[in-house]
GROMACS .gro file of C-alpha atoms in nm:
model
  500
    1MET     CA    1   0.000   0.000   0.000
    2GLU     CA    2   0.282   0.241   0.085
    3SER     CA    3   0.459   0.179  -0.245
    4ALA     CA    4   0.134   0.235  -0.432
    5LYS     CA    5   0.075   0.560  -0.245
    6LYS     CA    6   0.430   0.679  -0.311
    7LEU     CA    7   0.417   0.602  -0.683
    8ALA     CA    8   0.073   0.756  -0.721
    9THR     CA    9   0.193   1.084  -0.576
   10GLU     CA   10   0.516   1.085  -0.778
   11SER     CA   11   0.363   0.995  -1.114
   12ASN     CA   12   0.083   1.252  -1.114
   13PRO     CA   13   0.104   1.600  -0.957
   14SER     CA   14  -0.271   1.605  -0.899
   15ALA     CA   15  -0.240   1.313  -0.660
   16ARG     CA   16   0.014   1.461  -0.417
   17GLU     CA   17  -0.249   1.533  -0.157
   18ILE     CA   18  -0.302   1.156  -0.127
   19GLU     CA   19   0.008   1.126   0.090
   20ASN     CA   20  -0.167   1.266   0.397
   21ALA     CA   21  -0.523   1.160   0.317
   22PRO     CA   22  -0.718   0.943   0.565
   23GLU     CA   23  -0.745   0.572   0.486
   24ASP     CA   24  -1.120   0.591   0.432
   25GLY     CA   25  -1.117   0.920   0.244
   26LEU     CA   26  -0.957   1.030  -0.080
   27GLU     CA   27  -0.746   0.717  -0.122
   28LYS     CA   28  -1.045   0.500  -0.193
   29SER     CA   29  -1.194   0.731  -0.452
   30ASP     CA   30  -0.896   0.893  -0.622
   31PRO     CA   31  -0.842   0.724  -0.963
   32THR     CA   32  -0.464   0.765  -0.951
   33PHE     CA   33  -0.431   0.592  -0.616
   34VAL     CA   34  -0.673   0.314  -0.713
   35ALA     CA   35  -0.476   0.253  -1.033
   36ALA     CA   36  -0.149   0.232  -0.840
   37THR     CA   37  -0.293  -0.027  -0.602
   38LYS     CA   38  -0.374  -0.238  -0.909
   39GLY     CA   39  -0.019  -0.211  -1.039
   40GLN     CA   40  -0.110   0.051  -1.299
   41VAL     CA   41   0.066   0.379  -1.370
   42THR     CA   42   0.007   0.599  -1.673
   43THR     CA   43   0.301   0.623  -1.910
   44GLY     CA   44   0.204   0.958  -2.059
   45TYR     CA   45   0.162   0.807  -2.406
   46GLU     CA   46  -0.190   0.665  -2.370
   47ASP     CA   47  -0.346   0.920  -2.608
   48LEU     CA   48  -0.114   0.851  -2.902
   49GLY     CA   49  -0.267   0.696  -3.212
   50ALA     CA   50  -0.107   0.399  -3.387
   51LEU     CA   51   0.088   0.606  -3.640
   52GLU     CA   52   0.196   0.856  -3.373
   53THR     CA   53   0.315   0.569  -3.156
   54ILE     CA   54   0.526   0.427  -3.439
   55LYS     CA   55   0.684   0.769  -3.501
   56THR     CA   56   0.749   0.822  -3.130
   57PHE     CA   57   0.888   0.476  -3.056
   58LYS     CA   58   1.085   0.418  -3.376
   59ILE     CA   59   1.362   0.200  -3.231
   60CYS     CA   60   1.127  -0.012  -3.023
   61THR     CA   61   0.896  -0.067  -3.321
   62LEU     CA   62   1.189  -0.161  -3.545
   63VAL     CA   63   1.323  -0.408  -3.288
   64CYS     CA   64   0.987  -0.585  -3.263
   65PHE     CA   65   0.946  -0.596  -3.641
   66ALA     CA   66   1.299  -0.735  -3.678
   67MET     CA   67   1.235  -0.998  -3.409
   68ALA     CA   68   0.923  -1.108  -3.595
   69PHE     CA   69   1.148  -1.185  -3.896
   70SER     CA   70   1.240  -1.508  -3.716
   71ALA     CA   71   0.896  -1.633  -3.814
   72ALA     CA   72   1.011  -1.639  -4.177
   73THR     CA   73   1.237  -1.932  -4.083
   74ASP     CA   74   0.941  -2.095  -3.910
   75GLY     CA   75   0.720  -2.046  -4.216
   76TYR     CA   76   0.990  -2.158  -4.459
   77GLN     CA   77   1.051  -2.476  -4.259
   78ILE     CA   78   0.678  -2.554  -4.246
   79GLY     CA   79   0.642  -2.464  -4.614
   80ILE     CA   80   0.930  -2.685  -4.721
   81ASN     CA   81   0.802  -2.972  -4.507
   82ALA     CA   82   0.458  -2.928  -4.660
   83SER     CA   83   0.547  -2.904  -5.027
   84ILE     CA   84   0.879  -3.076  -5.088
   85ILE     CA   85   0.702  -3.411  -5.064
   86ALA     CA   86   0.544  -3.328  -5.402
   87ASN     CA   87   0.886  -3.259  -5.562
   88THR     CA   88   0.983  -3.522  -5.818
   89GLY     CA   89   1.348  -3.534  -5.712
   90PHE     CA   90   1.262  -3.557  -5.344
   91VAL     CA   91   1.016  -3.842  -5.407
   92ALA     CA   92   1.275  -4.027  -5.616
   93ARG     CA   93   1.537  -3.987  -5.341
   94PHE     CA   94   1.321  -4.089  -5.044
   95ALA     CA   95   1.055  -4.319  -5.201
   96THR     CA   96   1.019  -4.664  -5.048
   97SER     CA   97   0.741  -4.804  -5.269
   98VAL     CA   98   0.578  -4.787  -5.613
   99GLY     CA   99   0.237  -4.625  -5.656
  100LYS     CA  100  -0.062  -4.744  -5.861
  101ASN     CA  101   0.073  -4.549  -6.157
  102GLY     CA  102   0.401  -4.742  -6.146
  103LYS     CA  103   0.607  -4.443  -6.030
  104PRO     CA  104   0.809  -4.406  -5.706
  105ALA     CA  105   0.582  -4.308  -5.415
  106LEU     CA  106   0.609  -4.195  -5.055
  107GLU     CA  107   0.418  -4.421  -4.821
  108SER     CA  108   0.160  -4.264  -4.591
  109PRO     CA  109   0.323  -4.394  -4.268
  110ILE     CA  110   0.649  -4.223  -4.367
  111LEU     CA  111   0.468  -3.899  -4.458
  112SER     CA  112   0.285  -3.910  -4.125
  113GLY     CA  113   0.609  -3.983  -3.945
  114TRP     CA  114   0.789  -3.684  -4.097
  115SER     CA  115   0.511  -3.437  -4.020
  116SER     CA  116   0.432  -3.583  -3.679
  117ILE     CA  117   0.794  -3.591  -3.563
  118MET     CA  118   0.820  -3.222  -3.646
  119SER     CA  119   0.511  -3.151  -3.435
  120CYS     CA  120   0.655  -3.365  -3.155
  121GLY     CA  121   0.975  -3.164  -3.177
  122GLN     CA  122   0.775  -2.843  -3.151
  123ILE     CA  123   0.610  -2.973  -2.834
  124ILE     CA  124   0.951  -3.053  -2.684
  125GLY     CA  125   1.082  -2.706  -2.764
  126MET     CA  126   0.771  -2.523  -2.648
  127THR     CA  127   0.751  -2.697  -2.312
  128THR     CA  128   1.121  -2.694  -2.220
  129LEU     CA  129   1.266  -2.363  -2.337
  130PRO     CA  130   1.034  -2.146  -2.120
  131PHE     CA  131   1.220  -2.267  -1.810
  132LEU     CA  132   1.551  -2.157  -1.963
  133SER     CA  133   1.397  -1.831  -2.086
  134SER     CA  134   1.251  -1.747  -1.745
  135ARG     CA  135   1.576  -1.809  -1.560
  136TYR     CA  136   1.842  -1.678  -1.799
  137GLY     CA  137   1.656  -1.434  -2.021
  138ARG     CA  138   1.500  -1.410  -2.364
  139LYS     CA  139   1.832  -1.360  -2.547
  140ILE     CA  140   1.984  -1.682  -2.411
  141ALA     CA  141   1.669  -1.857  -2.534
  142MET     CA  142   1.718  -1.701  -2.879
  143TYR     CA  143   2.078  -1.822  -2.906
  144THR     CA  144   1.975  -2.169  -2.789
  145TYR     CA  145   1.712  -2.232  -3.052
  146TRP     CA  146   1.930  -2.069  -3.319
  147VAL     CA  147   2.194  -2.337  -3.262
  148ILE     CA  148   1.926  -2.606  -3.284
  149LEU     CA  149   1.797  -2.463  -3.613
  150VAL     CA  150   2.152  -2.461  -3.751
  151GLY     CA  151   2.173  -2.831  -3.665
  152SER     CA  152   1.841  -2.898  -3.838
  153VAL     CA  153   1.949  -2.732  -4.164
  154ILE     CA  154   2.279  -2.926  -4.161
  155ALA     CA  155   2.082  -3.248  -4.113
  156GLU     CA  156   1.847  -3.159  -4.401
  157CYS     CA  157   2.143  -3.088  -4.630
  158LEU     CA  158   2.304  -3.425  -4.547
  159ALA     CA  159   1.991  -3.648  -4.539
  160ARG     CA  160   1.982  -3.912  -4.813
  161SER     CA  161   1.731  -4.159  -4.665
  162TRP     CA  162   1.394  -4.123  -4.497
  163PRO     CA  163   1.532  -4.185  -4.142
  164GLY     CA  164   1.787  -3.908  -4.201
  165TRP     CA  165   1.508  -3.669  -4.302
  166LEU     CA  166   1.319  -3.782  -3.992
  167VAL     CA  167   1.608  -3.670  -3.768
  168ALA     CA  168   1.628  -3.338  -3.953
  169LYS     CA  169   1.256  -3.278  -3.900
  170LEU     CA  170   1.284  -3.357  -3.530
  171LEU     CA  171   1.558  -3.094  -3.488
  172ALA     CA  172   1.363  -2.847  -3.703
  173GLY     CA  173   1.055  -2.904  -3.487
  174ILE     CA  174   1.244  -2.843  -3.162
  175GLY     CA  175   1.400  -2.524  -3.301
  176VAL     CA  176   1.074  -2.394  -3.445
  177GLY     CA  177   0.887  -2.480  -3.125
  178CYS     CA  178   1.137  -2.285  -2.917
  179LEU     CA  179   1.110  -1.994  -3.160
  180GLN     CA  180   0.730  -1.998  -3.155
  181SER     CA  181   0.716  -1.974  -2.776
  182THR     CA  182   0.991  -1.711  -2.742
  183VAL     CA  183   0.935  -1.452  -3.015
  184PRO     CA  184   0.569  -1.363  -2.934
  185THR     CA  185   0.667  -1.343  -2.566
  186TYR     CA  186   0.951  -1.100  -2.639
  187ILE     CA  187   0.740  -0.881  -2.867
  188SER     CA  188   0.455  -0.869  -2.616
  189GLU     CA  189   0.695  -0.754  -2.343
  190VAL     CA  190   0.876  -0.494  -2.555
  191ALA     CA  191   0.614  -0.349  -2.791
  192PRO     CA  192   0.442  -0.016  -2.713
  193THR     CA  193   0.092  -0.092  -2.584
  194ARG     CA  194  -0.088   0.107  -2.854
  195ILE     CA  195   0.062  -0.101  -3.139
  196ARG     CA  196   0.132  -0.430  -2.961
  197GLY     CA  197  -0.137  -0.619  -3.152
  198GLY     CA  198  -0.008  -0.518  -3.493
  199LEU     CA  199   0.353  -0.596  -3.401
  200LEU     CA  200   0.254  -0.938  -3.267
  201MET     CA  201   0.076  -1.009  -3.594
  202CYS     CA  202   0.395  -0.923  -3.781
  203TYR     CA  203   0.493  -1.273  -3.671
  204SER     CA  204   0.218  -1.407  -3.898
  205PHE     CA  205   0.328  -1.172  -4.177
  206TRP     CA  206   0.684  -1.303  -4.176
  207TRP     CA  207   0.562  -1.662  -4.129
  208THR     CA  208   0.338  -1.633  -4.434
  209LEU     CA  209   0.613  -1.466  -4.634
  210GLY     CA  210   0.856  -1.745  -4.543
  211SER     CA  211   0.603  -2.008  -4.645
  212PHE     CA  212   0.533  -1.816  -4.966
  213PHE     CA  213   0.899  -1.814  -5.071
  214ALA     CA  214   0.921  -2.187  -5.002
  215GLN     CA  215   0.634  -2.240  -5.248
  216VAL     CA  216   0.786  -2.000  -5.503
  217ALA     CA  217   1.118  -2.184  -5.492
  218LEU     CA  218   0.956  -2.525  -5.534
  219GLN     CA  219   0.717  -2.400  -5.804
  220HIS     CA  220   1.007  -2.254  -6.001
  221LEU     CA  221   1.208  -2.573  -5.972
  222SER     CA  222   0.910  -2.787  -6.074
  223LYS     CA  223   0.926  -2.613  -6.412
  224ASP     CA  224   1.299  -2.559  -6.466
  225ASP     CA  225   1.461  -2.842  -6.271
  226PRO     CA  226   1.193  -3.079  -6.132
  227THR     CA  227   1.444  -3.321  -5.980
  228ASN     CA  228   1.623  -3.050  -5.776
  229TYR     CA  229   1.502  -3.043  -5.417
  230ILE     CA  230   1.825  -2.947  -5.239
  231THR     CA  231   1.856  -2.581  -5.350
  232PRO     CA  232   1.556  -2.461  -5.141
  233ILE     CA  233   1.715  -2.628  -4.840
  234TYR     CA  234   2.043  -2.445  -4.896
  235THR     CA  235   1.866  -2.108  -4.914
  236GLN     CA  236   1.777  -2.139  -4.545
  237TRP     CA  237   2.134  -2.041  -4.456
  238ALA     CA  238   2.055  -1.683  -4.555
  239GLN     CA  239   1.769  -1.672  -4.303
  240ILE     CA  240   1.982  -1.832  -4.035
  241GLY     CA  241   2.251  -1.568  -4.090
  242LEU     CA  242   2.005  -1.277  -4.067
  243MET     CA  243   1.852  -1.422  -3.749
  244ILE     CA  244   2.180  -1.426  -3.558
  245LEU     CA  245   2.256  -1.068  -3.662
  246ILE     CA  246   1.920  -0.960  -3.524
  247TYR     CA  247   1.964  -1.153  -3.199
  248VAL     CA  248   2.308  -1.005  -3.135
  249PHE     CA  249   2.183  -0.648  -3.159
  250VAL     CA  250   1.835  -0.656  -3.001
  251PRO     CA  251   1.825  -0.560  -2.629
  252GLU     CA  252   1.713  -0.798  -2.356
  253SER     CA  253   1.350  -0.765  -2.251
  254PRO     CA  254   1.330  -0.496  -1.976
  255ALA     CA  255   1.022  -0.670  -1.836
  256TRP     CA  256   1.222  -0.991  -1.788
  257CYS     CA  257   1.503  -0.791  -1.623
  258VAL     CA  258   1.259  -0.643  -1.371
  259ASN     CA  259   1.106  -0.984  -1.306
  260ALA     CA  260   1.456  -1.124  -1.245
  261GLY     CA  261   1.551  -0.837  -1.014
  262LYS     CA  262   1.807  -0.694  -1.258
  263HIS     CA  263   1.693  -0.335  -1.227
  264ASP     CA  264   2.006  -0.166  -1.361
  265GLN     CA  265   1.994  -0.383  -1.673
  266ALA     CA  266   1.625  -0.306  -1.715
  267LYS     CA  267   1.698   0.068  -1.720
  268LYS     CA  268   1.987   0.020  -1.965
  269HIS     CA  269   1.769  -0.175  -2.208
  270LEU     CA  270   1.478   0.066  -2.170
  271LEU     CA  271   1.711   0.347  -2.280
  272LYS     CA  272   1.824   0.144  -2.583
  273LEU     CA  273   1.471   0.060  -2.689
  274ASN     CA  274   1.342   0.414  -2.639
  275ARG     CA  275   1.635   0.610  -2.776
  276GLY     CA  276   1.512   0.931  -2.936
  277VAL     CA  277   1.167   0.929  -2.771
  278PRO     CA  278   1.076   1.293  -2.690
  279ASN     CA  279   1.065   1.377  -2.316
  280TYR     CA  280   1.131   1.017  -2.218
  281ASP     CA  281   1.124   0.981  -1.838
  282LEU     CA  282   1.330   0.670  -1.762
  283GLU     CA  283   1.239   0.648  -1.392
  284ARG     CA  284   0.869   0.678  -1.460
  285GLN     CA  285   0.870   0.414  -1.735
  286PHE     CA  286   1.083   0.187  -1.517
  287GLN     CA  287   0.831   0.221  -1.234
  288VAL     CA  288   0.551   0.123  -1.474
  289LEU     CA  289   0.720  -0.215  -1.515
  290VAL     CA  290   0.806  -0.248  -1.145
  291MET     CA  291   0.451  -0.177  -1.030
  292ALA     CA  292   0.299  -0.432  -1.267
  293VAL     CA  293   0.547  -0.703  -1.163
  294GLU     CA  294   0.506  -0.631  -0.790
  295HIS     CA  295   0.128  -0.640  -0.817
  296GLU     CA  296   0.134  -0.977  -0.994
  297ARG     CA  297   0.367  -1.118  -0.728
  298GLU     CA  298   0.147  -0.991  -0.445
  299VAL     CA  299  -0.163  -1.148  -0.601
  300ALA     CA  300   0.020  -1.475  -0.664
  301ALA     CA  301   0.151  -1.487  -0.306
  302GLU     CA  302  -0.193  -1.410  -0.167
  303GLN     CA  303  -0.347  -1.693  -0.371
  304ARG     CA  304  -0.050  -1.927  -0.310
  305ARG     CA  305  -0.002  -1.966  -0.683
  306GLU     CA  306   0.361  -1.867  -0.726
  307LYS     CA  307   0.494  -2.171  -0.916
  308TRP     CA  308   0.493  -2.216  -1.294
  309TYR     CA  309   0.200  -2.458  -1.280
  310ALA     CA  310  -0.021  -2.170  -1.168
  311ILE     CA  311  -0.099  -2.143  -1.542
  312PHE     CA  312  -0.357  -2.418  -1.477
  313GLN     CA  313  -0.516  -2.257  -1.171
  314GLY     CA  314  -0.794  -2.003  -1.122
  315THR     CA  315  -0.789  -1.692  -1.340
  316ASN     CA  316  -0.453  -1.790  -1.487
  317GLY     CA  317  -0.614  -2.115  -1.598
  318LEU     CA  318  -0.872  -1.918  -1.794
  319ARG     CA  319  -0.597  -1.710  -1.951
  320THR     CA  320  -0.423  -2.032  -2.055
  321VAL     CA  321  -0.741  -2.166  -2.215
  322ILE     CA  322  -0.784  -1.841  -2.409
  323SER     CA  323  -0.420  -1.854  -2.520
  324CYS     CA  324  -0.475  -2.208  -2.646
  325TRP     CA  325  -0.809  -2.151  -2.816
  326THR     CA  326  -0.722  -1.939  -3.119
  327ASN     CA  327  -0.436  -2.148  -3.259
  328LEU     CA  328  -0.599  -2.477  -3.158
  329THR     CA  329  -0.908  -2.377  -3.354
  330GLN     CA  330  -0.691  -2.325  -3.661
  331GLN     CA  331  -0.576  -2.687  -3.637
  332LEU     CA  332  -0.934  -2.807  -3.612
  333ILE     CA  333  -1.054  -2.618  -3.918
  334GLY     CA  334  -0.785  -2.746  -4.155
  335LEU     CA  335  -0.444  -2.591  -4.084
  336SER     CA  336  -0.265  -2.922  -4.148
  337LEU     CA  337  -0.467  -2.986  -4.462
  338PHE     CA  338  -0.401  -2.651  -4.629
  339GLY     CA  339  -0.079  -2.553  -4.451
  340THR     CA  340   0.129  -2.865  -4.396
  341PHE     CA  341  -0.014  -3.074  -4.681
  342GLY     CA  342  -0.159  -2.808  -4.910
  343THR     CA  343   0.055  -2.880  -5.218
  344TYR     CA  344   0.030  -3.256  -5.165
  345PHE     CA  345  -0.350  -3.226  -5.127
  346PHE     CA  346  -0.382  -3.032  -5.452
  347GLN     CA  347  -0.157  -3.285  -5.627
  348GLN     CA  348  -0.357  -3.582  -5.501
  349ALA     CA  349  -0.680  -3.406  -5.601
  350GLY     CA  350  -0.552  -3.421  -5.960
  351LEU     CA  351  -0.479  -3.051  -6.016
  352ALA     CA  352  -0.223  -2.983  -6.288
  353ASP     CA  353   0.006  -2.737  -6.108
  354PRO     CA  354  -0.024  -2.781  -5.730
  355PHE     CA  355   0.280  -2.559  -5.658
  356LYS     CA  356   0.126  -2.268  -5.851
  357ILE     CA  357  -0.202  -2.303  -5.664
  358LYS     CA  358  -0.016  -2.299  -5.333
  359VAL     CA  359   0.167  -1.981  -5.438
  360ILE     CA  360  -0.168  -1.817  -5.518
  361THR     CA  361  -0.325  -1.914  -5.184
  362ASN     CA  362  -0.017  -1.789  -4.998
  363SER     CA  363  -0.032  -1.459  -5.187
  364ILE     CA  364  -0.390  -1.411  -5.073
  365GLN     CA  365  -0.284  -1.492  -4.719
  366ILE     CA  366  -0.003  -1.235  -4.728
  367ALA     CA  367  -0.243  -0.962  -4.844
  368THR     CA  368  -0.490  -1.056  -4.571
  369VAL     CA  369  -0.227  -1.049  -4.297
  370ILE     CA  370  -0.104  -0.705  -4.408
  371VAL     CA  371  -0.457  -0.567  -4.383
  372ILE     CA  372  -0.498  -0.724  -4.039
  373ILE     CA  373  -0.172  -0.571  -3.914
  374LEU     CA  374  -0.281  -0.226  -4.030
  375VAL     CA  375  -0.627  -0.236  -3.874
  376ALA     CA  376  -0.585  -0.461  -3.568
  377ASP     CA  377  -0.493  -0.185  -3.322
  378HIS     CA  378  -0.770   0.038  -3.457
  379THR     CA  379  -1.065  -0.194  -3.504
  380GLY     CA  380  -0.974  -0.464  -3.250
  381LEU     CA  381  -1.036  -0.832  -3.278
  382ALA     CA  382  -0.997  -0.985  -3.621
  383ALA     CA  383  -1.127  -1.329  -3.716
  384ASN     CA  384  -0.806  -1.428  -3.888
  385GLY     CA  385  -0.533  -1.683  -3.822
  386ALA     CA  386  -0.284  -1.402  -3.771
  387THR     CA  387  -0.442  -1.317  -3.436
  388GLY     CA  388  -0.356  -1.658  -3.291
  389TRP     CA  389   0.006  -1.574  -3.214
  390GLY     CA  390  -0.107  -1.238  -3.081
  391TYR     CA  391  -0.317  -1.399  -2.811
  392ILE     CA  392  -0.045  -1.647  -2.723
  393GLY     CA  393   0.185  -1.352  -2.659
  394GLU     CA  394  -0.036  -1.106  -2.473
  395VAL     CA  395  -0.320  -1.277  -2.284
  396SER     CA  396  -0.107  -1.436  -2.010
  397SER     CA  397   0.030  -1.249  -1.710
  398GLN     CA  398   0.383  -1.106  -1.729
  399ARG     CA  399   0.509  -1.342  -1.458
  400LEU     CA  400   0.381  -1.658  -1.631
  401ARG     CA  401   0.403  -1.547  -1.994
  402PRO     CA  402   0.676  -1.787  -2.121
  403TYR     CA  403   0.508  -2.087  -1.957
  404THR     CA  404   0.160  -1.998  -2.082
  405ALA     CA  405   0.285  -1.919  -2.432
  406GLY     CA  406   0.484  -2.241  -2.447
  407PHE     CA  407   0.198  -2.457  -2.321
  408ALA     CA  408  -0.060  -2.295  -2.550
  409ALA     CA  409   0.161  -2.341  -2.854
  410ALA     CA  410   0.232  -2.701  -2.750
  411VAL     CA  411  -0.139  -2.783  -2.723
  412THR     CA  412  -0.177  -2.668  -3.081
  413CYS     CA  413   0.104  -2.902  -3.184
  414VAL     CA  414  -0.054  -3.197  -3.003
  415ALA     CA  415  -0.358  -3.147  -3.226
  416GLY     CA  416  -0.114  -3.108  -3.512
  417VAL     CA  417   0.039  -3.448  -3.443
  418VAL     CA  418  -0.303  -3.611  -3.471
  419MET     CA  419  -0.389  -3.422  -3.789
  420ASN     CA  420  -0.051  -3.491  -3.944
  421VAL     CA  421  -0.116  -3.862  -3.903
  422LEU     CA  422  -0.470  -3.847  -4.043
  423VAL     CA  423  -0.433  -3.607  -4.337
  424PRO     CA  424  -0.189  -3.819  -4.545
  425TYR     CA  425  -0.435  -4.108  -4.524
  426MET     CA  426  -0.737  -3.890  -4.603
  427THR     CA  427  -0.575  -3.729  -4.909
  428ASN     CA  428  -0.355  -4.011  -5.044
  429SER     CA  429  -0.511  -4.167  -5.355
  430ASN     CA  430  -0.342  -4.495  -5.259
  431LYS     CA  431  -0.509  -4.498  -4.915
  432TRP     CA  432  -0.847  -4.354  -4.804
  433ASN     CA  433  -0.871  -4.122  -5.106
  434TRP     CA  434  -1.125  -3.885  -4.949
  435ASN     CA  435  -1.023  -3.619  -5.198
  436LEU     CA  436  -1.228  -3.298  -5.158
  437LYS     CA  437  -1.455  -3.466  -4.902
  438THR     CA  438  -1.177  -3.402  -4.649
  439GLY     CA  439  -1.313  -3.047  -4.621
  440TRP     CA  440  -1.640  -3.172  -4.469
  441PHE     CA  441  -1.447  -3.350  -4.194
  442TYR     CA  442  -1.293  -3.019  -4.086
  443ALA     CA  443  -1.620  -2.829  -4.122
  444GLY     CA  444  -1.791  -3.054  -3.868
  445LEU     CA  445  -1.494  -3.075  -3.633
  446GLY     CA  446  -1.419  -2.702  -3.628
  447LEU     CA  447  -1.769  -2.556  -3.598
  448PRO     CA  448  -1.801  -2.582  -3.215
  449PHE     CA  449  -1.460  -2.422  -3.167
  450VAL     CA  450  -1.541  -2.135  -3.402
  451VAL     CA  451  -1.860  -2.067  -3.206
  452GLY     CA  452  -1.661  -2.085  -2.883
  453MET     CA  453  -1.428  -1.811  -3.004
  454TRP     CA  454  -1.707  -1.554  -2.998
  455LEU     CA  455  -1.781  -1.636  -2.633
  456LEU     CA  456  -1.430  -1.694  -2.499
  457ILE     CA  457  -1.188  -1.458  -2.675
  458PRO     CA  458  -1.160  -1.110  -2.515
  459GLU     CA  459  -1.068  -0.783  -2.686
  460THR     CA  460  -0.717  -0.681  -2.578
  461THR     CA  461  -0.652  -0.387  -2.811
  462GLY     CA  462  -0.479  -0.095  -2.640
  463ARG     CA  463  -0.470  -0.261  -2.297
  464SER     CA  464  -0.145  -0.268  -2.102
  465ALA     CA  465  -0.036  -0.586  -1.925
  466ALA     CA  466  -0.148  -0.437  -1.592
  467GLU     CA  467  -0.490  -0.345  -1.735
  468LEU     CA  468  -0.541  -0.699  -1.860
  469ASP     CA  469  -0.447  -0.825  -1.512
  470GLU     CA  470  -0.719  -0.603  -1.366
  471LEU     CA  471  -0.987  -0.721  -1.610
  472PHE     CA  472  -0.910  -1.085  -1.542
  473GLU     CA  473  -0.887  -1.031  -1.165
  474ARG     CA  474  -1.227  -0.861  -1.171
  475LYS     CA  475  -1.360  -1.167  -1.361
  476ILE     CA  476  -1.501  -0.953  -1.640
  477LYS     CA  477  -1.671  -1.167  -1.905
  478PRO     CA  478  -1.450  -1.196  -2.215
  479TRP     CA  479  -1.713  -1.043  -2.442
  480ARG     CA  480  -1.734  -0.737  -2.215
  481PHE     CA  481  -1.361  -0.652  -2.205
  482HIS     CA  482  -1.389  -0.381  -2.469
  483LYS     CA  483  -1.679  -0.214  -2.284
  484THR     CA  484  -1.518  -0.215  -1.939
  485GLU     CA  485  -1.327   0.087  -1.807
  486THR     CA  486  -1.000   0.015  -1.630
  487ALA     CA  487  -0.823   0.212  -1.358
  488THR     CA  488  -0.573   0.345  -1.613
  489GLN     CA  489  -0.853   0.474  -1.834
  490ARG     CA  490  -1.006   0.657  -1.537
  491VAL     CA  491  -0.671   0.826  -1.466
  492VAL     CA  492  -0.638   0.931  -1.829
  493GLN     CA  493  -0.987   1.082  -1.816
  494LEU     CA  494  -0.901   1.261  -1.492
  495ASN     CA  495  -0.587   1.411  -1.646
  496LYS     CA  496  -0.783   1.528  -1.950
  497SER     CA  497  -1.049   1.695  -1.740
  498GLU     CA  498  -0.789   1.870  -1.525
  499ALA     CA  499  -0.601   1.989  -1.834
  500ASN     CA  500  -0.922   2.144  -1.965
   0.00000   0.00000   0.00000
């Protein structure tokens, strides 16, 4: 209570009289004091629009956008895994049987094994790296999964039999899984609140772009050199090189530093991220982080939910379910079918140029994601796959974010393992041969989850981490988040009225 009172009086001149106010008087009604007791302090930038925020926080915005580039490696890996199995040279190299047409063929168990082992690897990465990330920092986590991804690309370059490709896909899955749980967490912690949603969705932009270039490479080779499958694998070295350059230069997450008690480092990294911001008050912005972290710790201690497995308990349990829901729903409405096995599906359906069709669908996806990025922080919730990674990054509490993000992403991959086993059988003309009827399977399976999204997914646009904590602690219904005023909003209104 004393720290809340002190910060309330220091952060807003209009609240200085709180210091000597009676316990049952002004303190209970003054918006600034109430906000401070909830771990909320105004930053002074709450009234900036999205474009103004980008101009004000240029370095911070650039860092988040650059970090999202890592998703291009994720998308390229998934894209290659999805489409290279339709490459003539790849099939000739790794085929273990002859199809009905008398040509070399990849057996469904092997196809399922490759895709499933990658999903299993993702689960391993997503559920283990958060413990390293929480203890040693986000940058150590970045370097760790970068080394794993290097190993995966080396294995892909050297693989000459299906077990060798299996090992490569396991390493790729672990690296991608680590990446998927770390990058949204970092962006959520670093991004300015007003544009956090758009920056989180940049992950989907780069992912889609990476997947797109995988399809372009394979489509080009299918015309000019149909037996060449190794060149697209080699091109991953360029992405790997750019990733390490980014990781070397980006600052550590100040929020993690505060959580780890490294206050001097937090201030140093805040200055790096906010270099050039007009009238930047380091102490005030540092206290914004400190207050939010202290409030979360006090609530956790009061509820005796201080361990990592608190992500399954009480309000944090609900936040975990919400984090899981968006990406899990994607799996249940056909992500594996059109993402992992899109080119193979189109080929098995008898279409003449499956690579070209995949390039077209990816182009549409890129355009859609760009629109979503531009409007997300203005219009709010968007019913698009790009929002999935946004919720994984921002719905959880600061204290539990890496664990929640890792678990939510892993749940999606568990569903992915199941789908990666089923889809090759459903689409393979030598097996179940469901052909286009596969779409009806996903329509029936996904409908309840799509309906659930409208009831379970809250609007988080423009809310700080501390504001989201308040809304969840107050047990506000998810569909009422956007209509509910927070303590920070009341302070902003108070400051406006006093200025007028």
